[in-house]
Coordinates of C-alpha atoms and ligand atoms in Angstrom, one line a residue:
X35 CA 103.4 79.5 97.0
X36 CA 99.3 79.6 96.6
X37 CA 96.7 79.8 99.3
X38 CA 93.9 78.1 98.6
X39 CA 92.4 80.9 96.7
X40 CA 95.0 80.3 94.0
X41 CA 96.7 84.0 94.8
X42 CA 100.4 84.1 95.0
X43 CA 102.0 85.8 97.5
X44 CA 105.4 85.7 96.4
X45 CA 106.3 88.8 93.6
X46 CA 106.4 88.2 89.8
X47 CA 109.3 86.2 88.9
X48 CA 112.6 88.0 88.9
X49 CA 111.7 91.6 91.0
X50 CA 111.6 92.2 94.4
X51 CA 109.2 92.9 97.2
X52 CA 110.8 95.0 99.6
X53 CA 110.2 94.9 103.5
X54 CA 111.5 97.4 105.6
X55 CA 115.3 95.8 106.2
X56 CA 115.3 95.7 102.8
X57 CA 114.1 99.4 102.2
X58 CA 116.8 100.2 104.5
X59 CA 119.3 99.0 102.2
X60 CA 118.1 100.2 98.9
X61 CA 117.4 103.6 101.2
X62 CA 121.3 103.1 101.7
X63 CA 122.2 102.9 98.1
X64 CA 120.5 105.4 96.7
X65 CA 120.7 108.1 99.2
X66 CA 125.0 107.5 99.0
X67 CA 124.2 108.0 95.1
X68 CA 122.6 110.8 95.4
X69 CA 124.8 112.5 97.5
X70 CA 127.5 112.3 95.6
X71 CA 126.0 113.0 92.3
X72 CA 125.0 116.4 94.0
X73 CA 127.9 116.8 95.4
X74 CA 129.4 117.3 91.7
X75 CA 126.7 119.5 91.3
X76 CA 124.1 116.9 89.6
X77 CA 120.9 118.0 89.7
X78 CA 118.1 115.4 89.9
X79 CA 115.4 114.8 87.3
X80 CA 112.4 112.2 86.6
X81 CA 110.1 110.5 84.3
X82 CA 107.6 108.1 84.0
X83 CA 108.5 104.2 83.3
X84 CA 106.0 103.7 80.6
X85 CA 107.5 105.3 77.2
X86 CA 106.5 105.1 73.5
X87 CA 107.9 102.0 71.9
X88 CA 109.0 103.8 69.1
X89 CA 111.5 105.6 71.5
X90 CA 113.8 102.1 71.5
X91 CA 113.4 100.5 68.2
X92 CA 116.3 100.6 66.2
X93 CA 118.3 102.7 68.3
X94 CA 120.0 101.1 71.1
X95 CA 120.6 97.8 71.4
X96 CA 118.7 95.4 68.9
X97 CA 118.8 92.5 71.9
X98 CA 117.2 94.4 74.6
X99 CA 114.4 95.7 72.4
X100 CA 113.6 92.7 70.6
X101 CA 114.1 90.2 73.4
X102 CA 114.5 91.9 76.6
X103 CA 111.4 94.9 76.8
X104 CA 108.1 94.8 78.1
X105 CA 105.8 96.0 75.5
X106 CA 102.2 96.2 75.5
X107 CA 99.3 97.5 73.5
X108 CA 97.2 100.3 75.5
X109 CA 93.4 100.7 75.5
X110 CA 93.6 103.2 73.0
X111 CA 96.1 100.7 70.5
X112 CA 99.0 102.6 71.5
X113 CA 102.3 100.7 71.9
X114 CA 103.6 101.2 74.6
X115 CA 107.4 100.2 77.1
X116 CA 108.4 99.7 80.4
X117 CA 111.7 101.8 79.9
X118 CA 114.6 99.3 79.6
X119 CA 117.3 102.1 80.5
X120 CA 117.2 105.7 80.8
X121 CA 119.5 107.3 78.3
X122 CA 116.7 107.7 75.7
X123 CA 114.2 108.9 78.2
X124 CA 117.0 111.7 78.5
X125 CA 117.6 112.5 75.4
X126 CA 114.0 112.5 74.7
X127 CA 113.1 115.0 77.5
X128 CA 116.1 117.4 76.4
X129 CA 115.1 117.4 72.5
X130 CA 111.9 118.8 74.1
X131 CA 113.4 121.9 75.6
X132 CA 116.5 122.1 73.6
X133 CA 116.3 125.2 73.2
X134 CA 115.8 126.4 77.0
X135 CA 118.0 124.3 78.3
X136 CA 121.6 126.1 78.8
X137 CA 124.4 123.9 78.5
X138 CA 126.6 122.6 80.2
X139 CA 123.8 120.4 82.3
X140 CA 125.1 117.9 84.5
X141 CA 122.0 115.5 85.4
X142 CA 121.0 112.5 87.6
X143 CA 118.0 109.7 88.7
X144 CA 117.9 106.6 90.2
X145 CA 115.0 105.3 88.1
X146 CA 113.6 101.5 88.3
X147 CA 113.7 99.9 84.7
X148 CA 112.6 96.7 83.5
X149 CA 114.2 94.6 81.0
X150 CA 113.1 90.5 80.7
X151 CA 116.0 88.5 81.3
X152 CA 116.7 85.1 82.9
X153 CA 116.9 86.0 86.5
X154 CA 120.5 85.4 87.7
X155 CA 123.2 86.3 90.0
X156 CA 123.2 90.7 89.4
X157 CA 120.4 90.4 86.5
X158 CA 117.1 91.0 87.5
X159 CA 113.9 92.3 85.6
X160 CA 113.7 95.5 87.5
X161 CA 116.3 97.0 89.0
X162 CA 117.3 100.8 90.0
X163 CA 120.1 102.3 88.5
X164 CA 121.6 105.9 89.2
X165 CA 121.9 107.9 85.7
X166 CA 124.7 110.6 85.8
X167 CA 125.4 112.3 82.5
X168 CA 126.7 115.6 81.5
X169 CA 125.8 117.1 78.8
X170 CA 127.4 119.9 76.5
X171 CA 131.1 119.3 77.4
X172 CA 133.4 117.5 74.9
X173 CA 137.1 116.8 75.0
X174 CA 138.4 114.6 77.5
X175 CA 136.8 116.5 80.3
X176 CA 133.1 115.3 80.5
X177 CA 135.0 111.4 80.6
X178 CA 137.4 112.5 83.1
X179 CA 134.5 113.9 85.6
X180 CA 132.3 111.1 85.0
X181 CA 134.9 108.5 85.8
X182 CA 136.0 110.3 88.6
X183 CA 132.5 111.0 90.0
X184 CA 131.9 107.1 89.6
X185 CA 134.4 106.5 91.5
X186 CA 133.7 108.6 94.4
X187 CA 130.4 107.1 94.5
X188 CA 132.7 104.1 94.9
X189 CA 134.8 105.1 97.8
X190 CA 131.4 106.8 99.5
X191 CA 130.6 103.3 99.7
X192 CA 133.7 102.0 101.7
X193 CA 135.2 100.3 98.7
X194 CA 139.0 100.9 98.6
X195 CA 140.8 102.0 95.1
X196 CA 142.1 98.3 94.7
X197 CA 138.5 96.6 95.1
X198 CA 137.7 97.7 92.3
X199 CA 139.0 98.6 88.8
X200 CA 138.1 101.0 85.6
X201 CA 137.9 99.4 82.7
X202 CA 138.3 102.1 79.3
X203 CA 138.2 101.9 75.6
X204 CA 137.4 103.4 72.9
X205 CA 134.7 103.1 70.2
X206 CA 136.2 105.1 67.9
X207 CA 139.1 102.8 67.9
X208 CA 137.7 100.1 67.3
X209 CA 136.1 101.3 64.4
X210 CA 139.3 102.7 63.2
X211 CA 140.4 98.8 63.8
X212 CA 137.1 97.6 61.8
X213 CA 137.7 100.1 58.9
X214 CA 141.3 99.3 58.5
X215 CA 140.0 95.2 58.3
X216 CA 137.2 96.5 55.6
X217 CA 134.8 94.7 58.2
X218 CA 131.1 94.9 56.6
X219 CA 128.5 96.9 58.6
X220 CA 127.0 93.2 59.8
X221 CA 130.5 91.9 61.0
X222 CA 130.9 94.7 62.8
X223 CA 127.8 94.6 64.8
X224 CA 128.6 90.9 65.3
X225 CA 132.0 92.1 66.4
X226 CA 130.8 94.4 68.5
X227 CA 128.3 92.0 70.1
X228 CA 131.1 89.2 70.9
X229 CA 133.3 91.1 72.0
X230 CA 131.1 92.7 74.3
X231 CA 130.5 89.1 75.8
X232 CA 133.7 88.1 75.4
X233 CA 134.6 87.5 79.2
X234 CA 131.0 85.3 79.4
X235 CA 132.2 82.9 76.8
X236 CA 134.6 79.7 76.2
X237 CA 135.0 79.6 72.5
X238 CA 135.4 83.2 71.9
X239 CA 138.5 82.8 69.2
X240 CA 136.8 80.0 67.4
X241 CA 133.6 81.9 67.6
X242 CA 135.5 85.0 66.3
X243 CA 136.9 83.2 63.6
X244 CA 133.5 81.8 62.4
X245 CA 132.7 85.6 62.4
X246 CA 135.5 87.1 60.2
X247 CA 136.9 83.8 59.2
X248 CA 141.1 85.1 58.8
X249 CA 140.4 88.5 59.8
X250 CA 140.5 87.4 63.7
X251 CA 144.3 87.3 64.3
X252 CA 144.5 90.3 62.6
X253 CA 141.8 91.9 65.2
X254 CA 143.4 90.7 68.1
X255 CA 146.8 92.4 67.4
X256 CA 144.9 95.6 65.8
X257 CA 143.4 95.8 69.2
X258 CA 146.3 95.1 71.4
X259 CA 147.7 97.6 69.3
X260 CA 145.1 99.9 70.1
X261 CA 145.9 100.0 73.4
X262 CA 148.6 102.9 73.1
X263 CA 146.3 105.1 72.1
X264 CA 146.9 108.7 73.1
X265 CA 143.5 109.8 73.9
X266 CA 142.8 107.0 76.5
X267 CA 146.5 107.3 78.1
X268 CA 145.6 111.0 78.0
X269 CA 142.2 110.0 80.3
X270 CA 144.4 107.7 82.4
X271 CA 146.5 110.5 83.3
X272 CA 144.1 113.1 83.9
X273 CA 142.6 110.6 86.2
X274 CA 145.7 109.4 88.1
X275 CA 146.2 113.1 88.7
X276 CA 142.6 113.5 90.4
X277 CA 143.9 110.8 92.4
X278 CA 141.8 107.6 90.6
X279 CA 144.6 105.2 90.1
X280 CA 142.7 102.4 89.1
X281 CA 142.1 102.5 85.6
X282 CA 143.1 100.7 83.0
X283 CA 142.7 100.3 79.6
X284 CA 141.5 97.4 78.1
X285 CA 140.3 97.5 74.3
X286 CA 137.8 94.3 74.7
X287 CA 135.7 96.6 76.5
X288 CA 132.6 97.7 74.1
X289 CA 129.1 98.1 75.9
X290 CA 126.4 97.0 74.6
X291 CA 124.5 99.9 73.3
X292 CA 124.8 101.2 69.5
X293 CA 124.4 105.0 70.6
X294 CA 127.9 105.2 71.7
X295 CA 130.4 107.0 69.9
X296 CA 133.8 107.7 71.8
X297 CA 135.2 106.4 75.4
X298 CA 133.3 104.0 76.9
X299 CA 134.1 102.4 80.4
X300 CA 133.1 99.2 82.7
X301 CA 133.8 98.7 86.5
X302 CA 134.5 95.7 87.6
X303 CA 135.7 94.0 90.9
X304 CA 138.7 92.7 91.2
X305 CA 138.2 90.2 93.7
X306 CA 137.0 87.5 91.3
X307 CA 133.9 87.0 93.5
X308 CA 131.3 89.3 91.3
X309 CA 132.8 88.6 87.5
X310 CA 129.8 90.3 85.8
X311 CA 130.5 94.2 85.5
X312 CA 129.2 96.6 88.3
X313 CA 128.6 99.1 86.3
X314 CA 129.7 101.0 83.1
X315 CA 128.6 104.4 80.9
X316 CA 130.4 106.5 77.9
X317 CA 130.3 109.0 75.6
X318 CA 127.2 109.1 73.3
X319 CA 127.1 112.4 71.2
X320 CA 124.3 111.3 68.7
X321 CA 121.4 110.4 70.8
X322 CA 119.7 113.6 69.8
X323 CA 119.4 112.6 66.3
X324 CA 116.2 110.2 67.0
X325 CA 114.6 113.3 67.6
X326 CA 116.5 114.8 64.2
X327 CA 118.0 117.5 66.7
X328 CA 121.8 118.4 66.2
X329 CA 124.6 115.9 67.8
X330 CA 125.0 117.2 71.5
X331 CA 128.1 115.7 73.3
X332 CA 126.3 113.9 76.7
X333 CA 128.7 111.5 78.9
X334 CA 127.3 109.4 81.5
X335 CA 126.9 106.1 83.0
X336 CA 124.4 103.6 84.6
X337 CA 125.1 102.3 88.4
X338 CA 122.8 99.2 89.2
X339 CA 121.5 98.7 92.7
X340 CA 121.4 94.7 92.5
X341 CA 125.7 94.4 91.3
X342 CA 126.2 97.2 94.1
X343 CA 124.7 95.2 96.8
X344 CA 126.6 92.0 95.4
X345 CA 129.7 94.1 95.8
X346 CA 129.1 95.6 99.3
X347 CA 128.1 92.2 100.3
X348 CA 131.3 90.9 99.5
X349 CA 133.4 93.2 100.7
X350 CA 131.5 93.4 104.3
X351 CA 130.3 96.9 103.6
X352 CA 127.2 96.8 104.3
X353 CA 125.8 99.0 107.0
X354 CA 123.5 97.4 109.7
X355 CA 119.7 98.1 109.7
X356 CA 118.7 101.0 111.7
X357 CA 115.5 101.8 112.4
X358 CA 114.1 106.0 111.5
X359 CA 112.2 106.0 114.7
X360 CA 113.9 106.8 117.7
X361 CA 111.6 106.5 120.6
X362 CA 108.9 103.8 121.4
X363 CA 106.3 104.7 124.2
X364 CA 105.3 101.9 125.9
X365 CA 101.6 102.4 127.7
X366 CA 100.9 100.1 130.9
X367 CA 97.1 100.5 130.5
X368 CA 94.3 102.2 128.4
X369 CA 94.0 105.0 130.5
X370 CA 97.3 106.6 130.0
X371 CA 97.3 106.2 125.7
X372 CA 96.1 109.5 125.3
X373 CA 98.6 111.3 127.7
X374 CA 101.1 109.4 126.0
X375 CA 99.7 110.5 122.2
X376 CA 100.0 114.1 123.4
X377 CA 103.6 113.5 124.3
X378 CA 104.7 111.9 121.5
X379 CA 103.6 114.7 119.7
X380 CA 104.9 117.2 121.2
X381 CA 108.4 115.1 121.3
X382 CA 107.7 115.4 117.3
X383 CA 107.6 118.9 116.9
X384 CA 110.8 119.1 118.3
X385 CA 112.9 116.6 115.4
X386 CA 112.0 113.3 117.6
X387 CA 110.5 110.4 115.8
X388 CA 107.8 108.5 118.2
X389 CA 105.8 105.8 117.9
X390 CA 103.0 104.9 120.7
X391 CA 101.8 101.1 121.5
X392 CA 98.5 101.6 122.6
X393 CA 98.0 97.5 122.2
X394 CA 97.3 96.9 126.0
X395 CA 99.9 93.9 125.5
X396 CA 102.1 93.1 128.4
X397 CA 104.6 96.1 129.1
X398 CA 107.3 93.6 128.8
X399 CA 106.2 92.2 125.2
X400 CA 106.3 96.0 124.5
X401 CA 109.5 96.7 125.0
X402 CA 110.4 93.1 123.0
X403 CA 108.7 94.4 120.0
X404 CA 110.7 97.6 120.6
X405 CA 113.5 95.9 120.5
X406 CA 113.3 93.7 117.5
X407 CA 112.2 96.6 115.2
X408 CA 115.5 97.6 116.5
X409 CA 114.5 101.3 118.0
X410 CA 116.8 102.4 120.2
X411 CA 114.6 104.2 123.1
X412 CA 111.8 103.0 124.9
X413 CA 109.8 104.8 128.3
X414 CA 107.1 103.0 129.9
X415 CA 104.3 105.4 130.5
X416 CA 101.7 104.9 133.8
X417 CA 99.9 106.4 136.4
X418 CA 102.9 107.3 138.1
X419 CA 105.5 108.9 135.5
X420 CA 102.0 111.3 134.6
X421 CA 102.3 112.6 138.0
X422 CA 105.5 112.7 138.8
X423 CA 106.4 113.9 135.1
X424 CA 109.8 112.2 135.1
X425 CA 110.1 109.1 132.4
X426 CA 112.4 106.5 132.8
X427 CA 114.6 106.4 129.3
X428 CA 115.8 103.0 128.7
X429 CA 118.6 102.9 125.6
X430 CA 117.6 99.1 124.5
X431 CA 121.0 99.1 123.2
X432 CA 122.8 99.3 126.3
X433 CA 120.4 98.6 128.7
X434 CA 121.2 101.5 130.2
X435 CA 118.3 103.9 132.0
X436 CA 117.8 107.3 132.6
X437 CA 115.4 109.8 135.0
X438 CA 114.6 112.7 132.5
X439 CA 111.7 115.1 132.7
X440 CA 110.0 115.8 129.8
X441 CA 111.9 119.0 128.4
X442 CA 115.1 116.2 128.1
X443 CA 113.8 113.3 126.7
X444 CA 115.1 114.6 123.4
X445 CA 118.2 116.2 124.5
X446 CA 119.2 112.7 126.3
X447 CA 118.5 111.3 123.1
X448 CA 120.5 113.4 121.1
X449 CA 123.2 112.9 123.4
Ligands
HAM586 P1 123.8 99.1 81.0 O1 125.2 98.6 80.9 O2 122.8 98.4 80.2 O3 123.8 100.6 80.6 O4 123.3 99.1 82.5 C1 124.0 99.8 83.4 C2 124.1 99.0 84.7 O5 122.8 98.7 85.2 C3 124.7 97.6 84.6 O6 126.1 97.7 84.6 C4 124.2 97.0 85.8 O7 124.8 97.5 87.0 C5 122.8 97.4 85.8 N1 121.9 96.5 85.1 C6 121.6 96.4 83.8 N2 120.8 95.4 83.5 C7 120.5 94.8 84.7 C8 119.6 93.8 85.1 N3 118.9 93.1 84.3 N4 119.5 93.5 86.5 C9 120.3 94.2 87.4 N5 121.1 95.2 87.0 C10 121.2 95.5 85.7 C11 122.7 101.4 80.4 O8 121.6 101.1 80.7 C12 123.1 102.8 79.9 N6 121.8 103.5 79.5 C13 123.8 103.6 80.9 C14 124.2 105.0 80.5 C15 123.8 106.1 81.0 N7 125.1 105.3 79.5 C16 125.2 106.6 79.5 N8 124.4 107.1 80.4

């Protein structure tokens, strides 16, 4: 939609403006995210969204660079990217301090990236999504900690063990599987790429067949076979013992990135209703070498804000808005605004959060207004409750009011 000045007010095609019931819920998200990533002991870092284009190309994923970045030329001809994904920005920023940083690290954000795609049902062209990776712990045990923090992020959330299921494979296998069919460095990235949207697709055994013509039956069973492999029923042990029952392995699974080098998982729901994954992550040992540093051993995975609302939507887990503030002072004329500026600061300084009308508007379209911004307290302030210094505490909620002198308007709050 235009005004007549030609200005948009709706937001560039395919990210999102948020207003506060919104903010409430992406609030929501990331703060359960964060909580449990620290929880693990996580501790939270930043960067900027604009990186050096040469941070991407040739290194992750030939689609998202080549058809899915922002890029743009700065004033000083430097090219330059909205960050796609965060795993580079994190290897970039520890090749930096390599050598201060002791290992084992065990990091998180919840950065916004940007990647041009078709808007759709959980794509977007900005989206947040929570970054947990630990670095400098190999074995099984960085994949077992990562799974199992993903999916106490999951249950923080409300969902229950069967909502949802863990989705592991192997890259190494499947290489294994490549080698033993002599596939050629090109087949294998096309491979890689079908099979990676193999669950999007109709034709995938014809299209597989027009890749490695005879070669495909042979795949198939290779990979079926594949799925006994010790190391991944060793992870879906270690799991079920931590109590995370609900993974499975399943050897389609590939991820789209080129950086990874050993487990990788996806999480998907099992209800049917959101068939896109929810999320996914894996081991990545040779990130570091961009940045010609030794191989480091960094597990981790990427949570997306806009499949996790999908989810909680369908699974009614949604919490209701709530507003921060919890006390609206209502003021019946001009006179008494700046008694009732003094109180609501004083009610501040002990943990309340006030807000004053001082709009002269009908006491009675006050409290309305209270209402639908959904506070839960209102007191009308006049002449009267300054000299008798009693308030009457209405809970809009319940309708119910209270007599409380000053000293207790927080306590009967808190109550
Ligand atoms: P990714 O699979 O590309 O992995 O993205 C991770 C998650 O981000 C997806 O599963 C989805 O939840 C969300 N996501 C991705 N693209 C979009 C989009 N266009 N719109 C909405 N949500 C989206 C990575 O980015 C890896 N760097 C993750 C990682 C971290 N691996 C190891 N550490």
């Amino acid at each position: 939609m235009s005004n007549k000045n030609g200005v948009p007010t709706e937001s560039y095609k395919g990210v999102r403006d948020f207003y506060p019931e919104q903010q409430f819920v992406q609030n929501y998200i990331t703060d359960t995210m964060s909580m449990v990533a620290e929880s693990f002991g996580y501790t939270e870092y930043s960067a900027s969204v604009l990186e050096p284009s040469e941070l991407y190309r040739g290194k992750t994923s030939d689609e998202i660079v080549n058809e899915q970045t922002y890029n743009f030329k700065d004033r000083g001809e430097r090219e330059v990217t909205l960050r796609p994904e965060m795993t580079p920005t994190v290897a970039r920023m520890l090749a930096a301090k390599r050598r201060e940083l002791m290992l084992p690290l065990r990091w998180y954000s919840i950065p916004n990236v940007f990647r041009y795609e078709r808007p759709q049902k959980g794509r977007l062209r900005e989206h947040w999504q929570l970054n947990a990776d630990i670095f400098g712990v190999g074995g099984l045990d960085g994949e077992v900690e990562i799974i199992a923090l993903a999916s106490e992020i999951m249950r923080a959330f409300g969902a229950e063990d069967s909502d949802f299921e863990i989705r592991v494979s192997d890259r190494g296998l499947l290489e294994s599987v490549f080698d033993e069919l002599n596939l050629k460095d090109g087949e294998r990235a096309g491979v890689m790429r079908l099979l990676d949207r193999k669950d999007k697709i109709d034709d995938f055994s014809k299209k597989l067949e027009g890749l490695i013509g005879d070669k495909a039956a042979k795949l198939s069973e290779l990979l079926g076979r594949a799925s006994s492999s010790k190391n991944l029923e060793e992870l879906v042990r270690r799991l079920e013992g931590l109590g995370v029952t609900n993974v499975v392995i399943n050897t389609a699974i590939v991820r789209g990135f080129d950086y990874y080098t050993g487990i990788v998982f996806e999480v998907y729901d099992t209800g049917g209703e959101n068939t896109r994954s929810l999320f996914g992550g894996g081991r990545y040992d040779n990130l570091l070498s961009i940045f010609d540093e030794e191989p480091l051993s960094a597990v981790g995975f990427g949570m997306g804000d806009v499949t996790m609302k999908d989810f909680l939507e369908t699974y009614n887990l949604m919490p209701e808005y709530e507003s921060n503030t919890d006390l609206y002072l209502c003021t019946l004329d001009k006179d008494v605004v700046d008694f009732s500026t003094r109180l609501a600061r004083e009610l501040r300084s002990v943990g309340l959060n006030v807000e004053v009308d001082a709009s002269s508007k009908k006491v009675g379209d006050q409290v309305k207004l209270a209402s639908k911004k959904s506070i839960p307290y209102v007191i009308c302030i006049g002449e009267e409750e300054i000299k008798s210094e009693k308030f009457k505490l209405k809970n809009l909620e319940t309708g119910e009011e209270k007599e409380v002198s000053k000293g207790d308007i927080a306590s009967a709050i808190w109550s």
